[in-house]
Amino acid sequence: GTSSVAIVLDNSLSMKWSMDGKGFDAAKESVRRFITALNEGDRAAVIPTNPAPESQTRMRGEKELLLKELNQIPLSAGTADFSAALQKAYDLLREPAPQKEIWIITDLAVTGWDRFAVSTLQFYDTLIPLKILKVKPSADAVNATIKEIELKSPGVAVGLPLQLETRLVNFTKQPVKDVLVQLNLNGRNVEQRLVSLPPDGETGVAFQVNLTKSGSQPGFVTLK
């Protein structure tokens, strides 16, 4: 089903000091990935913890507008106001949607969180998952991705095994151990593999599935 996602972006000054001055850029890049990964029909809003006085945030389905809004969010001189940003997130998510979630992208600096209390929120919904993505320096960050997905079968037909190969590439100087690769077809995970990637190298992962119905069937591969 479609999702409504409220993304709270910490644009307080402490973000500048994390990751040798690159914390805010890294946070924006994370939000950019969220937006580009949205599916057709999904809606999102990017809510800065320190909004400009005239800024208007609302749920949107247009990725280009969301990315434009994100690019225009500046670093603020103040301390992060998580209460106001979360209040905004819950308010925006009052609109009906099959799935809802809130992401907070922050360096978890104490100065913002020590002023936060759930009791300050006038309205919140305990059924909405709240997830925090911490921006932090990391020398051993994994940098791996899916390079391509290739159809290995000569033909595609109901009842015939369908062979897919996914090429994974590791840009890191060390091996990546036990990364979970999942094949999703028609909204459910049909197969998964644990794969180890060599340093600076590529690995192929083969999937075999049987199609049970004809017609177009959406699918994707994820690298956890």
XYZ file of N, CA and C in Angstrom:
672
model
N 0.820 -1.199 0.000
C 0.000 0.000 0.000
C 0.856 1.251 0.000
N 0.198 2.382 -0.151
C 0.947 3.637 -0.183
C 1.285 4.078 1.243
N 2.324 4.897 1.337
C 2.798 5.362 2.637
C 2.753 6.873 2.703
N 2.567 7.374 3.923
C 2.790 8.782 4.212
C 3.944 8.842 5.207
N 4.982 9.569 4.839
C 6.193 9.624 5.654
C 6.485 11.066 6.035
N 6.625 11.315 7.334
C 7.056 12.632 7.805
C 8.535 12.514 8.190
N 9.373 13.312 7.550
C 10.812 13.260 7.814
C 11.219 14.522 8.564
N 11.618 14.355 9.822
C 12.078 15.487 10.634
C 13.588 15.610 10.439
N 14.006 16.744 9.906
C 15.431 16.964 9.643
C 15.996 17.941 10.666
N 16.965 17.475 11.431
C 17.647 18.328 12.406
C 18.548 19.302 11.639
N 18.155 20.584 11.624
C 19.002 21.584 10.935
C 19.568 22.584 11.946
N 19.745 22.085 13.204
C 20.335 22.936 14.234
C 21.846 23.017 14.033
N 22.456 23.947 14.725
C 23.880 24.231 14.509
C 24.781 23.047 14.856
N 24.337 22.203 15.804
C 25.201 21.075 16.206
C 25.474 20.131 15.026
N 24.568 20.133 14.048
C 24.748 19.250 12.886
C 25.995 19.636 12.093
N 26.398 20.885 12.202
C 27.586 21.336 11.468
C 28.849 20.725 12.076
N 28.803 20.518 13.393
C 30.007 20.036 14.066
C 30.167 18.531 13.965
N 29.091 17.816 13.670
C 29.233 16.361 13.552
C 29.905 16.020 12.223
N 30.629 14.925 12.222
C 31.304 14.422 11.011
C 32.214 15.474 10.373
N 33.027 16.111 11.169
C 34.014 17.087 10.662
C 33.381 18.140 9.764
N 32.228 18.654 10.199
C 31.589 19.717 9.431
C 30.696 19.218 8.310
N 30.628 17.886 8.118
C 29.835 17.349 7.001
C 28.521 16.730 7.473
N 28.195 16.876 8.749
C 27.005 16.222 9.301
C 25.713 16.644 8.638
N 25.560 17.945 8.405
C 24.311 18.426 7.811
C 24.180 17.957 6.360
N 25.292 17.969 5.632
C 25.276 17.469 4.245
C 24.898 15.985 4.221
N 25.468 15.230 5.178
C 25.167 13.788 5.238
C 23.690 13.569 5.571
N 23.151 14.398 6.469
C 21.734 14.276 6.839
C 20.847 14.570 5.634
N 21.183 15.634 4.901
C 20.393 15.987 3.711
C 20.456 14.872 2.664
N 21.632 14.271 2.530
C 21.797 13.182 1.563
C 20.899 11.996 1.963
N 20.793 11.726 3.260
C 19.911 10.643 3.736
C 18.460 10.942 3.376
N 18.048 12.198 3.578
C 16.673 12.590 3.252
C 16.448 12.475 1.739
N 17.464 12.867 0.981
C 17.370 12.787 -0.488
C 17.096 11.350 -0.925
N 17.783 10.409 -0.275
C 17.584 8.988 -0.610
C 16.173 8.528 -0.254
N 15.686 8.979 0.899
C 14.309 8.654 1.289
C 13.343 9.100 0.203
N 13.519 10.352 -0.234
C 12.578 10.933 -1.206
C 12.646 10.185 -2.532
N 13.859 9.924 -3.019
C 13.977 9.269 -4.330
C 13.473 7.822 -4.282
N 13.437 7.230 -3.082
C 12.968 5.840 -2.955
C 11.457 5.734 -2.783
N 10.766 6.872 -2.728
C 9.304 6.825 -2.571
C 8.661 6.142 -3.768
N 7.630 5.381 -3.501
C 6.899 4.701 -4.574
C 5.765 5.580 -5.097
N 5.235 5.194 -6.233
C 4.092 5.891 -6.830
C 2.941 5.937 -5.823
N 2.406 7.116 -5.590
C 1.294 7.246 -4.652
C 1.702 7.572 -3.223
N 2.983 7.373 -2.901
C 3.457 7.736 -1.558
C 3.472 9.255 -1.409
N 3.362 9.704 -0.160
C 3.446 11.136 0.123
C 4.445 11.347 1.250
N 5.102 12.495 1.226
C 6.099 12.775 2.257
C 6.118 14.258 2.562
N 6.689 14.580 3.725
C 6.931 15.973 4.101
C 8.281 16.026 4.792
N 9.056 17.070 4.497
C 10.335 17.278 5.176
C 10.148 18.432 6.153
N 10.332 18.136 7.434
C 10.057 19.111 8.494
C 11.362 19.478 9.191
N 11.865 20.695 9.004
C 13.084 21.082 9.723
C 12.791 21.325 11.201
N 13.752 20.990 12.071
C 13.557 21.242 13.503
C 13.566 22.749 13.778
N 14.212 23.511 12.894
C 14.285 24.964 13.052
C 13.800 25.623 11.763
N 12.471 25.691 11.581
C 11.955 26.215 10.309
C 12.089 27.735 10.205
N 12.163 28.216 8.980
C 12.110 29.670 8.750
C 10.690 30.130 9.088
N 10.531 31.376 9.570
C 9.207 31.852 10.019
C 8.113 31.695 8.962
N 8.465 31.908 7.699
C 7.418 31.903 6.663
C 7.247 30.541 5.986
N 7.992 29.540 6.438
C 7.966 28.259 5.706
C 6.643 27.514 5.944
N 6.128 26.905 4.889
C 4.897 26.111 4.940
C 5.231 24.676 4.544
N 5.079 23.759 5.471
C 5.370 22.354 5.168
C 4.076 21.590 5.018
N 3.971 20.786 3.942
C 2.787 19.920 3.815
C 3.162 18.621 3.125
N 2.273 17.643 3.192
C 2.523 16.352 2.558
C 2.419 16.518 1.049
N 3.380 15.938 0.351
C 3.389 16.032 -1.114
C 3.724 14.673 -1.724
N 3.272 14.494 -2.953
C 3.638 13.287 -3.681
C 4.664 13.554 -4.767
N 4.966 14.848 -5.034
C 5.878 15.180 -6.135
C 7.321 15.223 -5.625
N 8.121 14.277 -6.098
C 9.508 14.179 -5.624
C 10.308 15.438 -5.920
N 10.095 16.023 -7.117
C 10.889 17.212 -7.509
C 10.654 18.352 -6.515
N 9.386 18.551 -6.112
C 9.068 19.618 -5.151
C 9.676 19.325 -3.788
N 9.612 18.069 -3.378
C 10.190 17.685 -2.089
C 11.698 17.913 -2.068
N 12.363 17.532 -3.163
C 13.820 17.716 -3.251
C 14.185 19.193 -3.274
N 13.342 19.982 -3.947
C 13.587 21.432 -4.007
C 13.458 22.036 -2.600
N 12.409 21.632 -1.882
C 12.219 22.110 -0.507
C 13.401 21.718 0.369
N 13.854 20.465 0.214
C 14.982 19.975 1.009
C 16.234 20.815 0.754
N 16.498 21.081 -0.531
C 17.701 21.855 -0.888
C 17.685 23.243 -0.271
N 16.490 23.773 -0.061
C 16.382 25.151 0.439
C 16.434 25.255 1.966
N 16.484 24.108 2.657
C 16.534 24.171 4.132
C 17.956 24.530 4.567
N 18.117 25.681 5.239
C 19.460 26.080 5.656
C 19.797 25.536 7.049
N 21.065 25.585 7.390
C 21.497 25.294 8.752
C 21.081 26.475 9.619
N 20.538 26.201 10.799
C 20.030 27.271 11.656
C 20.989 27.511 12.825
N 20.950 28.704 13.363
C 21.834 29.044 14.479
C 21.323 28.487 15.802
N 20.048 28.096 15.841
C 19.444 27.717 17.123
C 19.629 26.259 17.497
N 19.036 25.911 18.654
C 19.010 24.530 19.145
C 17.788 23.835 18.546
N 17.918 22.548 18.272
C 16.827 21.803 17.640
C 15.579 21.793 18.506
N 14.433 22.108 17.900
C 13.154 22.065 18.609
C 12.389 20.825 18.139
N 12.678 19.691 18.786
C 12.063 18.430 18.368
C 10.576 18.390 18.690
N 10.172 19.052 19.773
C 8.748 19.047 20.148
C 7.892 19.650 19.043
N 8.296 20.843 18.567
C 7.506 21.525 17.527
C 7.519 20.718 16.225
N 8.694 20.164 15.884
C 8.810 19.410 14.626
C 7.971 18.134 14.682
N 7.999 17.442 15.816
C 7.205 16.222 15.943
C 5.717 16.532 15.982
N 5.360 17.637 16.628
C 3.954 18.048 16.631
C 3.471 18.254 15.196
N 4.308 18.910 14.399
C 3.992 19.145 12.984
C 3.851 17.802 12.246
N 4.776 16.874 12.532
C 4.745 15.564 11.869
C 3.436 14.836 12.169
N 3.061 14.783 13.456
C 1.808 14.098 13.826
C 0.585 14.795 13.228
N 0.618 16.117 13.197
C -0.507 16.854 12.604
C -0.664 16.519 11.122
N 0.464 16.498 10.400
C 0.414 16.199 8.962
C -0.045 14.764 8.708
N 0.278 13.871 9.637
C -0.075 12.458 9.445
C -1.485 12.126 9.927
N -2.261 13.146 10.274
C -3.667 12.885 10.615
C -4.445 12.466 9.371
N -3.976 12.905 8.197
C -4.638 12.505 6.938
C -4.626 10.978 6.850
N -5.719 10.369 6.390
C -5.737 8.904 6.293
C -4.691 8.392 5.301
N -4.028 7.300 5.648
C -3.070 6.634 4.756
C -2.919 5.201 5.247
N -2.741 4.232 4.312
C -2.604 2.827 4.729
C -1.401 2.608 5.659
N -0.298 3.308 5.383
C 0.897 3.171 6.220
C 1.442 4.553 6.533
N 1.874 4.725 7.778
C 2.430 6.012 8.184
C 3.709 5.764 8.969
N 4.679 6.656 8.823
C 5.855 6.577 9.689
C 6.522 7.928 9.801
N 7.260 8.080 10.888
C 8.029 9.302 11.113
C 9.499 8.917 11.236
N 10.346 9.630 10.514
C 11.792 9.461 10.633
C 12.373 10.752 11.180
N 13.295 10.620 12.125
C 14.031 11.780 12.618
C 15.491 11.599 12.223
N 16.007 12.555 11.475
C 17.407 12.497 11.035
C 18.183 13.513 11.858
N 19.077 13.025 12.735
C 19.730 13.906 13.700
C 21.083 13.342 14.119
N 21.899 14.188 14.750
C 23.165 13.693 15.329
C 22.967 13.335 16.807
N 21.707 13.444 17.283
C 21.350 13.131 18.666
C 22.127 13.973 19.681
N 22.396 15.219 19.350
C 23.058 16.108 20.311
C 22.148 16.312 21.516
N 22.738 16.290 22.691
C 21.955 16.376 23.926
C 21.158 17.673 24.009
N 21.719 18.758 23.499
C 21.085 20.077 23.682
C 19.651 20.122 23.162
N 19.363 19.436 22.070
C 17.991 19.435 21.565
C 17.091 18.503 22.350
N 17.615 17.314 22.691
C 16.784 16.281 23.313
C 16.481 16.566 24.772
N 17.368 17.322 25.457
C 17.092 17.542 26.883
C 15.891 18.460 27.096
N 15.460 19.145 26.040
C 14.272 20.007 26.164
C 13.013 19.288 25.699
N 13.165 18.045 25.245
C 12.028 17.347 24.634
C 11.285 16.495 25.663
N 9.962 16.543 25.616
C 9.139 15.631 26.416
C 7.862 15.338 25.638
N 7.452 14.085 25.658
C 6.233 13.698 24.937
C 5.036 14.501 25.457
N 5.073 14.856 26.749
C 3.945 15.587 27.347
C 3.726 16.961 26.703
N 4.746 17.473 26.003
C 4.582 18.779 25.353
C 3.753 18.658 24.066
N 3.578 17.434 23.582
C 2.823 17.260 22.338
C 1.325 17.263 22.644
N 0.585 18.090 21.911
C -0.866 18.117 22.113
C -1.536 16.893 21.494
N -0.922 16.389 20.433
C -1.512 15.245 19.728
C -0.397 14.336 19.240
N -0.485 13.055 19.590
C 0.433 12.101 18.974
C -0.257 10.754 18.858
N 0.257 9.919 17.971
C -0.384 8.654 17.647
C 0.615 7.526 17.893
N 0.352 6.724 18.921
C 1.305 5.663 19.288
C 1.389 4.561 18.228
N 0.442 4.529 17.287
C 0.466 3.487 16.246
C 1.426 3.829 15.103
N 1.867 5.091 15.057
C 2.781 5.480 13.970
C 4.215 5.163 14.390
N 4.921 4.301 13.641
C 6.309 3.999 14.009
C 7.177 5.254 13.933
N 8.013 5.421 14.949
C 8.918 6.574 15.022
C 10.335 6.020 14.976
N 11.089 6.419 13.957
C 12.432 5.855 13.770
C 13.462 6.972 13.737
N 14.609 6.708 14.318
C 15.670 7.721 14.346
C 16.857 7.229 13.532
N 17.314 8.078 12.633
C 18.516 7.786 11.863
C 19.602 8.723 12.366
N 20.628 8.139 12.989
C 21.676 8.962 13.599
C 22.777 9.250 12.589
N 23.080 10.532 12.437
C 24.189 10.944 11.580
C 25.422 10.960 12.463
N 26.391 10.121 12.125
C 27.574 10.079 12.978
C 28.817 9.771 12.155
N 29.976 10.182 12.655
C 31.201 9.855 11.930
C 31.438 8.360 11.986
N 31.902 7.808 10.884
C 32.169 6.376 10.857
C 33.244 6.069 9.844
N 34.353 5.565 10.343
C 35.467 5.252 9.442
C 35.194 3.957 8.689
N 34.360 3.091 9.298
C 34.150 1.782 8.671
C 32.759 1.668 8.066
N 32.227 2.781 7.582
C 30.896 2.749 6.970
C 30.910 1.855 5.732
N 29.872 1.049 5.608
C 29.762 0.155 4.445
C 29.270 0.964 3.249
N 29.919 0.792 2.131
C 29.512 1.489 0.908
C 29.338 0.441 -0.180
N 28.148 -0.134 -0.239
C 27.862 -1.188 -1.215
C 26.497 -0.917 -1.826
N 26.290 -1.410 -3.037
C 25.018 -1.128 -3.697
C 24.672 -2.228 -4.694
N 23.418 -2.176 -5.169
C 22.980 -3.067 -6.246
C 23.330 -2.391 -7.561
N 24.106 -3.072 -8.377
C 24.547 -2.476 -9.639
C 23.519 -2.723 -10.748
N 23.061 -3.959 -10.857
C 22.055 -4.246 -11.900
C 21.313 -5.538 -11.578
N 20.149 -5.670 -12.183
C 19.361 -6.897 -12.082
C 19.146 -7.387 -13.503
N 19.519 -8.636 -13.722
C 19.482 -9.161 -15.100
C 18.588 -10.393 -15.173
N 17.825 -10.479 -16.245
C 16.962 -11.638 -16.487
C 17.800 -12.701 -17.192
N 17.928 -13.876 -16.565
C 18.769 -14.935 -17.152
C 17.964 -15.977 -17.922
N 16.634 -15.944 -17.761
C 15.809 -16.942 -18.449
C 15.625 -16.559 -19.916
N 15.572 -17.574 -20.812
C 15.325 -17.270 -22.232
C 13.921 -16.708 -22.468
N 12.935 -17.186 -21.701
C 11.566 -16.684 -21.856
C 10.901 -16.551 -20.505
N 9.804 -15.825 -20.470
C 9.060 -15.665 -19.216
C 7.662 -16.222 -19.415
N 7.269 -17.166 -18.549
C 5.930 -17.750 -18.665
C 5.473 -18.241 -17.302
N 4.154 -18.280 -17.124
C 3.593 -18.785 -15.876
C 3.989 -20.253 -15.714
N 4.484 -20.604 -14.512
C 4.841 -21.990 -14.248
C 6.278 -22.335 -14.566
N 6.927 -21.512 -15.404
C 8.336 -21.766 -15.709
C 9.211 -21.044 -14.703
N 10.319 -21.680 -14.251
C 11.200 -20.974 -13.317
C 11.827 -19.743 -13.979
N 11.782 -18.645 -13.268
C 12.334 -17.385 -13.774
C 13.663 -17.131 -13.066
N 14.723 -17.012 -13.847
C 16.058 -16.806 -13.267
C 16.433 -15.330 -13.325
N 16.770 -14.794 -12.154
C 17.217 -13.398 -12.073
C 18.609 -13.373 -11.457
N 19.461 -12.516 -11.983
C 20.753 -12.335 -11.308
C 20.926 -10.878 -10.919
N 21.276 -10.685 -9.656
C 21.543 -9.338 -9.144
C 23.044 -9.177 -8.962
N 23.614 -8.100 -9.516
C 25.046 -7.822 -9.327
C 25.195 -6.815 -8.198
N 25.974 -7.194 -7.180
C 26.243 -6.304 -6.055
C 27.684 -5.828 -6.148
N 27.910 -4.576 -5.793
C 29.278 -4.054 -5.837
C 29.625 -3.429 -4.483
N 30.853 -3.717 -4.021
C 31.356 -3.198 -2.750
C 32.463 -2.180 -3.050
N 32.225 -0.916 -2.652
C 33.221 0.132 -2.892
C 34.170 0.293 -1.701
N 33.962 -0.529 -0.663
C 34.758 -0.401 0.549
C 36.052 -1.190 0.411
N 37.066 -0.775 1.182
C 38.374 -1.440 1.099
C 38.416 -2.725 1.911
N 37.334 -3.016 2.659
C 37.308 -4.270 3.407
C 36.087 -5.087 2.995
N 36.130 -6.401 3.253
C 34.969 -7.221 2.872
C 33.728 -6.822 3.674
N 32.564 -7.018 3.080
C 31.297 -6.786 3.779
C 30.691 -8.157 4.052
N 30.524 -8.478 5.327
C 30.066 -9.820 5.717
C 28.540 -9.866 5.883
N 27.961 -10.968 5.434
C 26.547 -11.281 5.723
C 25.580 -10.122 5.516
N 25.522 -9.635 4.281
C 24.537 -8.596 3.977
C 23.295 -9.302 3.413
N 22.112 -8.846 3.864
C 20.866 -9.503 3.468
C 20.352 -8.926 2.153
N 20.168 -9.798 1.166
C 19.632 -9.394 -0.135
C 18.263 -10.054 -0.287
N 17.238 -9.232 -0.562
C 15.879 -9.770 -0.645
C 15.243 -9.457 -1.994
N 14.525 -10.442 -2.525
C 13.745 -10.238 -3.739
C 12.281 -10.094 -3.353
N 11.695 -8.968 -3.736
C 10.293 -8.702 -3.426
C 9.496 -8.740 -4.722
N 8.411 -9.490 -4.716
C 7.571 -9.603 -5.911
C 6.122 -9.429 -5.479
N 5.403 -8.539 -6.159
C 3.996 -8.289 -5.838
C 3.785 -7.954 -4.355
N 4.700 -7.170 -3.803
C 4.505 -6.688 -2.438
C 4.907 -7.640 -1.330
N 5.560 -8.775 -1.677
C 6.034 -9.630 -0.576
C 7.419 -10.193 -0.892
N 8.176 -10.456 0.168
C 9.513 -11.018 -0.013
C 9.393 -12.490 -0.385
N 9.888 -12.846 -1.563
C 9.749 -14.232 -2.016
C 11.039 -15.025 -1.818
N 12.166 -14.329 -1.768
C 13.430 -15.036 -1.571
C 14.438 -14.107 -0.940
N 15.343 -14.679 -0.133
C 16.413 -13.852 0.417
C 17.694 -14.664 0.553
N 18.805 -13.942 0.551
C 20.128 -14.573 0.658
C 21.009 -13.743 1.579
N 21.889 -14.418 2.295
C 22.949 -13.721 3.036
C 24.212 -13.801 2.187
N 24.782 -12.653 1.859
C 25.900 -12.610 0.920
C 27.072 -11.868 1.553
N 28.291 -12.323 1.275
C 29.477 -11.573 1.674
C 30.141 -11.014 0.420
N 30.556 -9.764 0.502
C 31.130 -9.097 -0.670
C 32.637 -8.917 -0.490
N 33.405 -9.210 -1.538
C 34.855 -9.019 -1.432
C 35.214 -7.525 -1.443
N 36.387 -7.156 -0.889
C 36.790 -5.742 -0.902
C 36.892 -5.239 -2.342
N 36.376 -4.049 -2.607
C 36.480 -3.442 -3.938
C 36.066 -4.401 -5.046
N 35.035 -5.199 -4.810
C 34.694 -6.213 -5.818
C 33.207 -6.373 -6.022
N 32.864 -7.248 -6.953
C 31.464 -7.508 -7.291
C 31.103 -8.949 -6.980
N 29.820 -9.180 -6.727
C 29.306 -10.524 -6.489
C 27.960 -10.650 -7.181
N 27.721 -11.818 -7.751
C 26.410 -12.096 -8.364
C 25.558 -12.914 -7.409
N 24.278 -12.589 -7.319
C 23.343 -13.358 -6.493
C 22.219 -13.837 -7.400
N 22.014 -15.156 -7.447
C 20.981 -15.710 -8.323
C 19.696 -15.964 -7.540
N 18.584 -15.547 -8.132
C 17.264 -15.837 -7.571
C 16.487 -16.647 -8.590
N 15.677 -17.596 -8.097
C 14.796 -18.338 -9.002
C 13.386 -18.309 -8.441
N 12.438 -17.822 -9.242
C 11.048 -17.760 -8.781
C 10.124 -18.357 -9.835
N 8.978 -18.804 -9.378
C 7.937 -19.283 -10.297
C 6.807 -18.272 -10.303
N 6.459 -17.776 -11.474
C 5.336 -16.840 -11.578
C 4.035 -17.634 -11.546
N 3.094 -17.148 -10.720
C 1.838 -17.898 -10.580
C 0.700 -17.278 -11.368
N 0.945 -16.076 -11.919
C -0.119 -15.447 -12.722
C 0.525 -14.654 -13.854
N -0.269 -14.382 -14.891
C 0.271 -13.631 -16.022
C 0.065 -12.127 -15.791
N 0.630 -11.325 -16.677
C 0.484 -9.867 -16.566
C 1.685 -9.244 -15.877
N 1.685 -7.911 -15.823
C 2.835 -7.237 -15.227
C 2.813 -7.414 -13.708
N 4.001 -7.632 -13.155
C 4.119 -7.886 -11.717
C 5.279 -7.075 -11.162
N 4.976 -6.088 -10.292
C 6.050 -5.235 -9.785
C 6.983 -5.999 -8.849
N 8.261 -5.702 -8.943
C 9.217 -6.359 -8.072
C 10.451 -5.510 -7.888
N 11.193 -5.796 -6.824
C 12.452 -5.091 -6.604
C 13.367 -5.944 -5.723
N 14.644 -5.581 -5.751
C 15.626 -6.246 -4.905
C 16.145 -5.208 -3.920
N 16.255 -5.603 -2.648
C 16.801 -4.674 -1.645
C 18.067 -5.247 -1.028
N 18.932 -4.347 -0.647
C 20.182 -4.675 0.022
C 20.070 -4.049 1.405
N 19.997 -4.882 2.445
C 19.778 -4.330 3.788
C 21.101 -3.810 4.338
